[in-house]
Amino acid sequence: MLKGKKARFLTVALAVVLAGSVLAGCSNKSSAGGKKVEQVIRYNLGADPKTIDPGLNSSVEGGTVIANAFEGLLDTDSKDQPVAGVAEKWEISTDGLKYTFHLRKDAKWSDGKAVTAGDFEYAWKRALDPNTASEYAYQLYYLKNGEAFNMSADPKATKKATADQVGVKAVDDVTLEVTLENPTPYFLSLMSFPTYMPLRKDVVDKDPKGWATKPETYVSNGAFKMKEWKPKDSITFVKNDNYWDKGKVKLDTLVYKLIDQETSYMSAFKSGQLDFIEAPPSQEIPNLVKEGTATISPYLGTYYYSFNVSDNAEKVNKDVAKVLKDVKVRKALTLAIDRKEIVESVTKGGQRPATSFVPRGIAEAAGKDFKQKDYYKETADVEQAKKLLADAGYPDGKGFPTIEILYNNGQGHQDIAQAVQDMLKKNLGISVTLRSVERKVQLTATNSHEYQVARNGWIADYADPMTFLDMWVTGGGNNVAGYSNPEYDKLITAAKSETDAAKRMTELHQAEDLLMNDMPIMPIYEYTNVVCIKDYVKNARKSSLGFVFFKDAYIEKK
């Protein structure tokens, strides 16, 4: 999904501070007629978030809201380097297994109560609790006994643990001790990840399902607090006057608009109703970039389609489930797609064809990118695709059932789906129907494996190949394909405990080899950030790991 923060151990440059329009700044006042500039930014979030509960969220949309409303133990600077957040200092044991965080005493919640170490312990254990059913629970498996506690309700689990045995403990109100299963070089990077945000037990336990939907109960500890949520229209946040670092927050109001149609939010941007949008209509991107209205920057993620190979697939459509369980079919469908044509003629945003699942931009070692191979051509390999389909028993598509592609609303997603539909028909003789739904519906359908083929995307949570690979372990919360391969699981487990960096990378390469050989997914392209931002918006930061940060943003004289 999501964003993470770059660890000090990693060498790849990850964050992009939007050029020109986001570089400078100080005063939040204008000298024009002595009038104060209205400090309001209207940013198009692009979809009504399924949830903005830090423990339950798994989308970039929800994550952006959370990242500006909450603050973790650590925050990030303009280059996505971990810096002090709620924790003002910390120590790491020589073996890399124990972290001791010391919280600042002036950290407060939006209702004025103190943020305590217990708030972090509660939030982390809540996300791991099997009753919470957090899709991102596995992101806390780095904690000692984290996985064992999360799997405690599974009768097949070989190792189980209680909440008290999980490696996080509030020693006192301002000291948090964390014990890991294995040394994890990028652990500090995770401390600003949504799932690791603190939560108030008294607030959440009182209304577990509804607390994050109402301004009066959405108690947060970051730069902004919720004022109003109008479903399918907007979510409004205002400056949190109880935030410990409020002196650096210049914005008074942050409005997230929830417009999912590209032409609509592009029109709103041009008319001045929006100050900041992403992913403008693809047909307009070349001219927008040429005239300087849009900028293109790195985005560490992969746009892909998933095949439903889960046990639930037959309940959706028995005939389609049967064909998709055949790896020859999945490979045939994947090889029939011309990714080069899609990025050049459809998306037009500087994307690169995805010929692996882990994209370019993640360092394996100094000067060496993890992506070292192409698992198939950038263009369609029609001959091989036809052969595979024939070997599976469907020569020229004869006898192959009509399949449905599910995607969330948006002209861009529709254009790609239509291109894929046309390519499968032309190259393999396969008929495809398309179904567009709201983002919430798409997330629910994919997470519950109630689809046939679906559009998906994954943005790195941190700058390591693991963020793209551990999601595909059996039963993983973000394993939308329902993929399962015991050998793959073993490689991921081994890589998570491996202290030899070179051997660890070898295990991750072997895991990706298995994933791309089994092909439960169809990578389409490597993301880029295409953004349009008004020149009076300063210091809004878009990370190449997904989220937009507004803590330091302000409006200059228009």
Coordinates of C-alpha atoms in Angstrom, one line a residue:
M1 CA 0.0 0.0 0.0
L2 CA 1.9 2.4 1.7
K3 CA 4.7 4.6 2.7
G4 CA 7.5 4.1 5.1
K5 CA 10.6 5.9 6.1
K6 CA 14.1 5.4 4.8
A7 CA 16.5 3.8 7.2
R8 CA 19.9 5.3 7.8
F9 CA 21.4 2.0 6.5
L10 CA 20.0 2.3 3.0
T11 CA 21.5 4.3 0.2
V12 CA 18.8 4.8 -2.3
A13 CA 17.4 8.4 -2.4
L14 CA 13.7 8.1 -1.6
A15 CA 12.0 11.4 -1.0
V16 CA 11.2 14.1 -3.4
V17 CA 10.4 17.6 -2.2
L18 CA 8.3 19.0 -5.1
A19 CA 10.5 21.3 -7.0
G20 CA 10.0 25.0 -7.1
S21 CA 6.6 25.2 -5.5
V22 CA 7.6 23.3 -2.4
L23 CA 11.1 24.5 -1.6
A24 CA 11.1 27.5 0.6
G25 CA 9.4 29.4 3.3
C26 CA 8.8 31.1 6.5
S27 CA 6.1 33.6 7.3
N28 CA 2.4 32.7 7.1
K29 CA 1.5 36.3 6.5
S30 CA 1.3 38.4 3.4
S31 CA 2.1 42.1 3.1
A32 CA -0.6 42.6 0.5
G33 CA -2.7 45.3 2.0
G34 CA -1.7 44.1 5.5
K35 CA -4.1 41.2 5.1
K36 CA -3.2 37.8 6.5
V37 CA -3.1 35.0 3.9
E38 CA -5.7 32.4 4.5
Q39 CA -3.8 29.3 5.5
V40 CA -5.9 26.6 3.8
I41 CA -4.8 23.9 1.5
R42 CA -7.3 21.8 -0.5
Y43 CA -5.8 18.6 -1.6
N44 CA -7.6 15.9 -3.6
L45 CA -7.3 12.6 -1.8
G46 CA -8.9 10.9 -4.7
A47 CA -11.2 8.5 -2.9
D48 CA -13.2 8.2 0.3
P49 CA -10.9 6.2 2.6
K50 CA -12.2 2.8 3.7
T51 CA -10.8 3.6 7.1
I52 CA -8.5 6.1 8.8
D53 CA -8.0 3.8 11.8
P54 CA -4.2 3.4 12.0
G55 CA -4.5 -0.2 13.0
L56 CA -6.8 -1.1 10.2
N57 CA -5.8 1.0 7.3
S58 CA -4.1 -0.5 4.3
S59 CA -4.5 2.2 1.6
V60 CA -2.4 5.2 0.5
E61 CA -5.5 7.4 0.8
G62 CA -6.1 6.5 4.4
G63 CA -2.4 6.5 5.2
T64 CA -2.0 10.2 4.0
V65 CA -4.7 11.3 6.4
I66 CA -3.2 9.3 9.3
A67 CA 0.3 10.5 8.6
N68 CA -0.8 14.1 9.1
A69 CA -3.1 13.4 12.0
F70 CA -0.8 11.2 14.0
E71 CA 2.8 11.1 15.0
G72 CA 4.8 7.9 15.7
L73 CA 7.8 7.4 17.9
L74 CA 9.8 8.8 15.0
D75 CA 9.0 11.2 12.2
T76 CA 10.8 11.8 8.9
D77 CA 12.7 14.7 7.4
S78 CA 12.5 16.0 3.9
K79 CA 14.6 13.0 2.7
D80 CA 12.6 10.4 4.5
Q81 CA 15.3 10.0 7.1
P82 CA 14.1 8.9 10.6
V83 CA 14.1 11.8 13.0
A84 CA 12.7 12.4 16.5
G85 CA 8.9 12.3 16.8
V86 CA 7.1 11.5 20.0
A87 CA 10.4 9.8 21.1
E88 CA 13.1 12.5 21.6
K89 CA 15.9 9.9 21.9
W90 CA 16.5 6.2 21.8
E91 CA 19.1 3.5 22.3
I92 CA 19.7 0.2 20.4
S93 CA 21.4 -2.7 22.0
T94 CA 24.7 -4.0 20.5
D95 CA 23.0 -7.2 19.2
G96 CA 20.3 -5.1 17.5
L97 CA 17.4 -6.8 19.3
K98 CA 16.4 -4.3 21.9
Y99 CA 15.3 -0.7 21.4
T100 CA 14.6 1.7 24.2
F101 CA 12.6 4.8 23.3
H102 CA 12.3 7.8 25.6
L103 CA 9.2 9.9 25.0
R104 CA 9.1 13.7 25.2
K105 CA 7.1 14.8 28.2
D106 CA 5.3 17.5 26.3
A107 CA 3.7 15.2 23.7
K108 CA -0.1 15.5 24.0
W109 CA -3.3 14.2 22.3
S110 CA -5.7 16.6 20.6
D111 CA -7.9 16.6 23.7
G112 CA -4.9 17.7 25.9
K113 CA -4.1 14.4 27.6
A114 CA -0.5 13.3 27.7
V115 CA 0.8 10.7 25.1
T116 CA 2.3 7.8 27.0
A117 CA 4.4 4.8 26.3
G118 CA 1.3 2.7 27.1
D119 CA -0.5 4.3 24.2
F120 CA 2.0 2.7 21.9
E121 CA 2.0 -0.7 23.6
Y122 CA -1.8 -0.7 23.4
A123 CA -1.9 0.2 19.7
W124 CA 0.7 -2.3 18.6
K125 CA -0.9 -5.2 20.6
R126 CA -4.3 -4.2 19.3
A127 CA -3.1 -4.5 15.7
L128 CA -1.6 -7.9 16.4
D129 CA -4.7 -9.2 18.3
P130 CA -6.3 -11.7 16.0
N131 CA -9.7 -10.3 17.0
T132 CA -8.8 -7.0 15.4
A133 CA -8.2 -8.7 12.0
S134 CA -5.7 -6.0 10.9
E135 CA -4.5 -6.6 7.3
Y136 CA -1.2 -5.1 8.4
A137 CA -0.6 -7.2 11.5
Y138 CA 2.3 -8.9 9.8
Q139 CA 4.1 -5.5 9.7
L140 CA 4.5 -6.0 13.5
Y141 CA 5.9 -9.5 13.2
Y142 CA 9.3 -8.0 13.8
L143 CA 8.4 -7.8 17.5
K144 CA 9.3 -10.7 19.7
N145 CA 6.3 -13.1 19.6
G146 CA 4.4 -10.7 17.4
E147 CA 3.5 -13.4 14.9
A148 CA 2.9 -16.0 17.6
F149 CA 0.3 -13.7 19.2
N150 CA -1.4 -12.8 15.9
M151 CA -1.7 -16.5 15.1
S152 CA -2.8 -17.6 18.6
A153 CA -6.4 -18.2 17.3
D154 CA -5.2 -20.4 14.5
P155 CA -5.5 -24.1 15.4
K156 CA -2.8 -24.9 12.9
A157 CA -0.3 -22.5 14.4
T158 CA 2.8 -24.3 15.8
K159 CA 3.8 -21.4 17.9
K160 CA 1.4 -19.3 20.0
A161 CA 1.9 -16.5 22.5
T162 CA -0.2 -14.2 24.7
A163 CA -0.3 -10.4 24.5
D164 CA 1.9 -10.2 27.5
Q165 CA 4.6 -12.1 25.7
V166 CA 4.8 -9.6 22.8
G167 CA 8.1 -7.6 22.7
V168 CA 6.7 -4.2 23.6
K169 CA 6.5 -2.9 27.1
A170 CA 5.7 0.5 28.6
V171 CA 8.3 0.7 31.5
D172 CA 6.7 3.9 32.6
D173 CA 4.8 6.7 30.9
V174 CA 7.8 8.0 29.0
T175 CA 9.8 4.8 28.4
L176 CA 9.0 2.1 25.8
E177 CA 11.1 -1.1 25.6
V178 CA 10.9 -3.0 22.3
T179 CA 12.4 -6.5 21.7
L180 CA 12.7 -7.9 18.2
E181 CA 12.7 -11.4 16.9
N182 CA 15.7 -10.7 14.8
P183 CA 17.9 -7.7 14.0
T184 CA 16.1 -5.5 11.5
P185 CA 18.2 -2.8 9.9
Y186 CA 15.1 -0.8 8.8
F187 CA 13.2 -1.0 12.0
L188 CA 13.5 2.7 12.8
S189 CA 12.0 3.3 9.4
L190 CA 8.8 1.6 10.5
M191 CA 8.3 3.9 13.6
S192 CA 6.5 6.4 11.5
F193 CA 4.4 3.8 9.7
P194 CA 0.6 4.1 10.3
T195 CA 0.3 0.7 12.0
Y196 CA 2.9 1.8 14.6
M197 CA 1.0 5.0 15.5
P198 CA -0.2 5.3 19.2
L199 CA -3.9 5.0 20.1
R200 CA -5.9 5.9 23.1
K201 CA -7.4 2.8 24.7
D202 CA -10.2 4.7 26.4
V203 CA -11.3 6.1 23.1
V204 CA -10.9 3.1 20.8
D205 CA -12.3 0.5 23.2
K206 CA -15.4 2.6 23.8
D207 CA -16.3 2.5 20.1
P208 CA -14.0 0.1 18.2
K209 CA -15.8 0.4 14.8
G210 CA -16.9 4.0 14.9
W211 CA -14.3 6.0 16.8
A212 CA -12.3 6.8 13.6
T213 CA -15.3 8.2 11.8
K214 CA -16.3 11.1 14.0
P215 CA -14.5 14.4 14.8
E216 CA -15.4 14.2 18.5
T217 CA -13.7 10.8 18.9
Y218 CA -10.9 10.9 16.3
V219 CA -8.4 11.9 19.0
S220 CA -5.0 12.2 17.4
N221 CA -1.5 13.3 18.4
G222 CA -0.1 14.9 15.3
A223 CA -0.1 18.3 13.6
F224 CA -3.8 18.2 12.6
K225 CA -7.1 17.1 14.2
M226 CA -10.4 16.2 12.5
K227 CA -13.1 18.9 12.3
E228 CA -15.6 17.4 9.8
W229 CA -16.1 14.4 7.5
K230 CA -18.6 14.6 4.7
P231 CA -18.7 11.1 3.1
K232 CA -17.9 11.2 -0.6
D233 CA -17.2 14.9 -0.4
S234 CA -14.5 16.0 2.0
I235 CA -12.6 15.5 5.2
T236 CA -11.6 18.7 7.0
F237 CA -8.7 18.9 9.5
V238 CA -7.5 21.9 11.4
K239 CA -4.3 22.7 13.3
N240 CA -4.0 20.8 16.5
D241 CA -3.1 23.4 19.1
N242 CA -2.1 20.6 21.6
Y243 CA 0.6 19.2 19.3
W244 CA 4.0 19.6 21.0
D245 CA 5.5 21.1 17.8
K246 CA 2.6 23.3 16.9
G247 CA 4.9 26.3 16.6
K248 CA 6.1 25.0 13.2
V249 CA 2.7 24.3 11.8
K250 CA 1.6 27.2 9.7
L251 CA -1.6 25.8 8.1
D252 CA -4.9 26.5 9.9
T253 CA -7.0 24.1 7.7
L254 CA -6.3 21.1 5.6
V255 CA -9.2 19.9 3.4
Y256 CA -9.1 16.5 1.8
K257 CA -11.4 16.4 -1.2
L258 CA -12.7 13.0 -2.3
I259 CA -13.0 13.2 -6.1
D260 CA -12.2 10.0 -7.9
Q261 CA -12.7 11.1 -11.5
E262 CA -9.6 12.7 -13.2
T263 CA -11.5 15.1 -15.4
S264 CA -13.5 16.4 -12.4
Y265 CA -10.5 17.1 -10.1
M266 CA -8.4 18.5 -13.0
S267 CA -11.2 20.9 -13.7
A268 CA -11.4 21.9 -10.0
F269 CA -7.7 22.4 -10.0
K270 CA -7.8 24.7 -13.0
S271 CA -10.6 26.7 -11.6
G272 CA -8.8 27.2 -8.3
Q273 CA -11.1 25.0 -6.2
L274 CA -8.2 22.6 -5.5
D275 CA -4.6 23.5 -4.7
F276 CA -2.9 20.1 -5.1
I277 CA -3.9 17.1 -7.2
E278 CA -2.2 13.9 -8.3
A279 CA -2.6 11.7 -11.3
P280 CA -4.1 14.2 -13.8
P281 CA -5.8 12.8 -16.9
S282 CA -3.3 10.8 -18.9
Q283 CA -4.0 12.6 -22.2
E284 CA -3.2 15.9 -20.6
I285 CA 0.0 14.9 -18.9
P286 CA 2.4 15.7 -21.8
N287 CA 1.1 19.3 -22.1
L288 CA 0.8 19.8 -18.3
V289 CA 4.5 18.8 -17.9
K290 CA 5.6 20.9 -20.9
E291 CA 3.9 24.0 -19.5
G292 CA 5.2 23.4 -16.0
T293 CA 1.8 22.7 -14.4
A294 CA 2.7 19.1 -13.6
T295 CA 5.9 17.5 -12.4
I296 CA 7.0 13.9 -12.6
S297 CA 9.0 12.3 -9.9
P298 CA 10.0 8.8 -8.6
Y299 CA 7.4 6.7 -6.8
L300 CA 8.6 3.4 -5.4
G301 CA 5.7 1.1 -6.3
T302 CA 4.2 -1.4 -8.8
Y303 CA 0.8 -1.2 -10.6
Y304 CA -0.4 -4.8 -11.1
Y305 CA -3.3 -7.1 -11.6
S306 CA -3.9 -10.0 -9.2
F307 CA -5.4 -13.4 -10.1
N308 CA -7.8 -14.8 -7.5
V309 CA -6.1 -18.2 -6.7
S310 CA -7.6 -18.4 -3.2
D311 CA -9.8 -21.2 -1.9
N312 CA -12.7 -18.7 -2.2
A313 CA -12.3 -18.3 -6.0
E314 CA -14.7 -21.1 -6.8
K315 CA -17.5 -19.4 -4.8
V316 CA -17.0 -16.4 -7.1
N317 CA -17.0 -18.3 -10.4
K318 CA -16.2 -22.0 -10.6
D319 CA -15.3 -22.0 -14.3
V320 CA -13.0 -19.0 -14.0
A321 CA -11.4 -20.3 -10.8
K322 CA -10.6 -23.5 -12.6
V323 CA -8.7 -21.8 -15.5
L324 CA -6.9 -19.3 -13.2
K325 CA -5.5 -22.0 -11.0
D326 CA -3.5 -23.2 -14.0
V327 CA -0.1 -21.5 -13.9
K328 CA 0.1 -21.9 -17.7
V329 CA -3.0 -19.8 -18.1
R330 CA -1.8 -17.1 -15.7
K331 CA 1.5 -16.9 -17.6
A332 CA -0.3 -16.8 -20.9
L333 CA -2.4 -13.8 -19.8
T334 CA 0.7 -12.0 -18.4
L335 CA 2.8 -12.6 -21.6
A336 CA 0.0 -11.3 -23.8
I337 CA 0.2 -7.8 -22.4
D338 CA 2.2 -5.1 -24.1
R339 CA 3.4 -3.0 -21.2
K340 CA 5.5 -0.7 -23.4
E341 CA 2.4 0.2 -25.3
I342 CA 0.4 0.9 -22.1
V343 CA 3.0 3.3 -20.6
E344 CA 3.6 5.1 -23.9
S345 CA 0.1 5.3 -25.2
V346 CA -2.2 5.0 -22.2
T347 CA -0.6 6.2 -19.0
K348 CA 1.9 8.8 -20.5
G349 CA 3.3 9.7 -17.1
G350 CA 6.9 8.5 -17.5
Q351 CA 6.1 5.1 -16.0
R352 CA 8.3 2.1 -16.9
P353 CA 7.0 -1.3 -17.9
A354 CA 7.1 -3.7 -14.9
T355 CA 9.0 -6.9 -15.8
S356 CA 9.2 -8.0 -12.2
F357 CA 7.3 -7.3 -9.0
V358 CA 10.0 -5.5 -7.1
P359 CA 10.6 -2.2 -9.0
R360 CA 13.8 -0.4 -9.8
G361 CA 15.0 2.0 -7.1
I362 CA 15.8 -0.3 -4.1
A363 CA 19.4 -0.8 -3.3
E364 CA 20.7 -4.3 -2.8
A365 CA 24.2 -3.0 -2.0
A366 CA 26.1 0.2 -2.7
G367 CA 25.7 1.0 -6.3
K368 CA 23.6 -2.1 -7.1
D369 CA 19.9 -2.2 -7.6
F370 CA 17.9 -5.2 -6.4
K371 CA 16.1 -5.4 -9.8
Q372 CA 18.5 -7.4 -11.9
K373 CA 16.3 -9.4 -14.3
D374 CA 13.3 -9.2 -16.5
Y375 CA 11.0 -12.1 -16.1
Y376 CA 9.4 -11.4 -19.5
K377 CA 9.5 -8.9 -22.3
E378 CA 8.2 -5.3 -22.0
T379 CA 6.2 -6.0 -25.2
A380 CA 3.7 -8.8 -25.7
D381 CA 5.2 -12.3 -26.3
V382 CA 2.2 -13.4 -28.3
E383 CA 3.8 -16.6 -29.7
Q384 CA 4.7 -17.9 -26.2
A385 CA 1.4 -16.8 -24.7
K386 CA -0.6 -18.7 -27.4
K387 CA 1.5 -21.8 -26.8
L388 CA 1.0 -21.7 -23.1
L389 CA -2.8 -21.2 -23.5
A390 CA -2.9 -24.1 -26.0
D391 CA -0.9 -26.3 -23.7
A392 CA -3.5 -25.5 -21.0
G393 CA -6.2 -26.8 -23.3
Y394 CA -7.5 -23.6 -24.8
P395 CA -6.1 -23.1 -28.3
D396 CA -6.8 -19.6 -29.6
G397 CA -9.0 -19.1 -26.6
K398 CA -11.5 -21.8 -27.5
G399 CA -13.5 -23.0 -24.5
F400 CA -12.0 -20.3 -22.3
P401 CA -14.7 -18.7 -20.1
T402 CA -15.3 -15.0 -20.1
I403 CA -13.3 -13.4 -17.2
E404 CA -14.1 -10.2 -15.3
I405 CA -11.6 -7.5 -14.4
L406 CA -12.4 -5.4 -11.3
Y407 CA -11.0 -2.0 -10.9
N408 CA -11.7 1.1 -8.8
N409 CA -13.2 4.2 -10.3
G410 CA -11.0 6.5 -12.3
Q411 CA -10.5 7.1 -16.0
G412 CA -6.9 6.0 -15.8
H413 CA -7.7 2.6 -14.3
Q414 CA -10.5 2.3 -16.9
D415 CA -8.2 3.1 -19.8
I416 CA -5.6 0.5 -18.6
A417 CA -8.3 -2.1 -18.1
Q418 CA -9.7 -1.5 -21.6
A419 CA -6.2 -1.8 -23.0
V420 CA -5.7 -5.2 -21.2
Q421 CA -9.1 -6.3 -22.4
D422 CA -8.3 -5.5 -26.0
M423 CA -4.9 -7.2 -25.8
L424 CA -6.3 -10.4 -24.4
K425 CA -9.0 -10.5 -27.0
K426 CA -6.6 -9.7 -29.9
N427 CA -3.7 -11.8 -28.8
L428 CA -5.4 -14.8 -27.2
G429 CA -9.0 -14.7 -28.3
I430 CA -10.2 -14.4 -24.7
S431 CA -13.3 -12.3 -23.8
V432 CA -13.0 -10.0 -20.8
T433 CA -15.7 -7.9 -19.1
L434 CA -14.9 -4.8 -17.0
R435 CA -16.4 -3.7 -13.7
S436 CA -15.7 -0.3 -12.1
V437 CA -16.5 0.2 -8.4
E438 CA -15.7 2.7 -5.6
R439 CA -12.3 2.4 -3.9
K440 CA -13.9 1.1 -0.7
V441 CA -15.7 -1.7 -2.6
Q442 CA -12.5 -2.6 -4.5
L443 CA -10.5 -2.9 -1.3
T444 CA -13.1 -5.0 0.4
A445 CA -13.5 -7.3 -2.7
T446 CA -9.8 -7.9 -3.1
N447 CA -9.0 -8.4 0.6
S448 CA -11.8 -10.9 0.9
H449 CA -11.0 -12.6 -2.4
E450 CA -14.3 -11.9 -3.9
Y451 CA -13.2 -11.2 -7.5
Q452 CA -11.7 -12.9 -10.5
V453 CA -9.0 -10.6 -11.8
A454 CA -8.5 -7.2 -10.1
R455 CA -6.5 -4.0 -10.5
N456 CA -4.1 -3.4 -7.5
G457 CA -1.1 -1.3 -6.7
W458 CA 1.6 -1.6 -4.1
I459 CA 3.8 1.3 -2.7
A460 CA 6.8 0.5 -0.6
D461 CA 6.5 0.8 3.1
Y462 CA 10.3 1.1 3.4
A463 CA 13.3 0.9 1.1
D464 CA 13.9 -2.8 1.1
P465 CA 12.7 -5.6 -1.2
M466 CA 11.0 -7.3 1.7
T467 CA 8.2 -4.7 1.6
F468 CA 7.2 -6.1 -1.8
L469 CA 7.8 -9.8 -1.0
D470 CA 6.6 -10.6 2.5
M471 CA 3.0 -9.6 1.5
W472 CA 2.7 -12.9 -0.5
V473 CA 3.3 -15.3 2.3
T474 CA 0.4 -17.8 3.0
G475 CA -2.4 -16.0 4.8
G476 CA -0.8 -12.6 4.6
G477 CA -3.1 -9.7 5.3
N478 CA -2.3 -8.0 2.0
N479 CA -2.0 -11.2 0.0
V480 CA -4.9 -10.3 -2.2
A481 CA -4.3 -13.1 -4.6
G482 CA -4.7 -15.8 -1.9
Y483 CA -1.3 -17.2 -3.1
S484 CA 0.3 -20.0 -1.1
N485 CA 3.7 -21.7 -1.6
P486 CA 5.4 -23.3 1.4
E487 CA 8.8 -22.9 -0.2
Y488 CA 8.2 -19.2 -0.7
D489 CA 7.1 -18.9 2.9
K490 CA 10.3 -20.6 4.0
L491 CA 12.5 -18.2 2.0
I492 CA 10.8 -15.1 3.4
T493 CA 11.1 -16.5 7.0
A494 CA 14.7 -17.2 6.4
A495 CA 15.4 -13.8 5.0
K496 CA 13.8 -12.1 8.0
S497 CA 16.2 -13.8 10.3
E498 CA 19.3 -13.7 8.1
T499 CA 22.1 -11.4 9.4
D500 CA 24.4 -11.9 6.4
A501 CA 23.3 -9.1 4.0
A502 CA 24.4 -10.9 0.8
K503 CA 22.8 -14.2 1.8
R504 CA 19.6 -12.4 2.7
M505 CA 19.4 -10.7 -0.7
T506 CA 20.0 -14.1 -2.3
E507 CA 17.0 -15.5 -0.4
L508 CA 14.9 -12.6 -1.5
H509 CA 15.9 -13.1 -5.1
Q510 CA 14.9 -16.7 -4.9
A511 CA 11.6 -15.7 -3.4
E512 CA 10.8 -13.4 -6.2
D513 CA 11.9 -16.1 -8.7
L514 CA 9.2 -18.4 -7.2
L515 CA 6.6 -15.6 -7.1
M516 CA 7.2 -14.7 -10.8
N517 CA 7.2 -18.4 -11.8
D518 CA 3.9 -19.1 -10.0
M519 CA 2.5 -15.8 -11.4
P520 CA -0.4 -15.1 -9.0
I521 CA 0.0 -11.5 -10.2
M522 CA 0.4 -9.6 -13.4
P523 CA 2.7 -6.6 -13.0
I524 CA 1.9 -3.8 -15.4
Y525 CA 4.1 -0.8 -14.7
E526 CA 6.4 0.9 -12.2
Y527 CA 4.7 4.0 -10.7
T528 CA 5.8 7.6 -11.1
N529 CA 4.4 10.6 -9.2
V530 CA 2.6 13.0 -11.5
V531 CA 1.4 16.0 -9.5
C532 CA -0.1 19.4 -10.1
I533 CA 0.4 21.9 -7.3
K534 CA -0.3 25.7 -7.2
D535 CA 2.8 27.8 -7.0
Y536 CA 1.6 29.5 -3.8
V537 CA 1.6 26.2 -2.0
K538 CA 5.0 25.8 -0.2
N539 CA 6.7 23.0 1.6
A540 CA 4.1 20.3 0.9
R541 CA 6.1 17.1 0.6
K542 CA 5.3 14.1 -1.5
S543 CA 7.3 11.0 -0.6
S544 CA 8.3 8.5 -3.2
L545 CA 6.9 6.0 -0.6
G546 CA 3.4 7.2 -1.1
F547 CA 2.1 9.8 1.3
V548 CA 1.9 13.6 1.2
F549 CA 3.0 15.5 4.3
F550 CA 1.5 18.9 5.2
K551 CA 3.1 19.6 8.6
D552 CA 5.5 22.1 7.2
A553 CA 3.3 23.4 4.4
Y554 CA 1.9 26.9 4.1
I555 CA 0.2 29.3 1.6
E556 CA 2.2 32.2 0.3
K557 CA 0.6 35.3 -1.2
K558 CA -1.6 34.2 -4.1

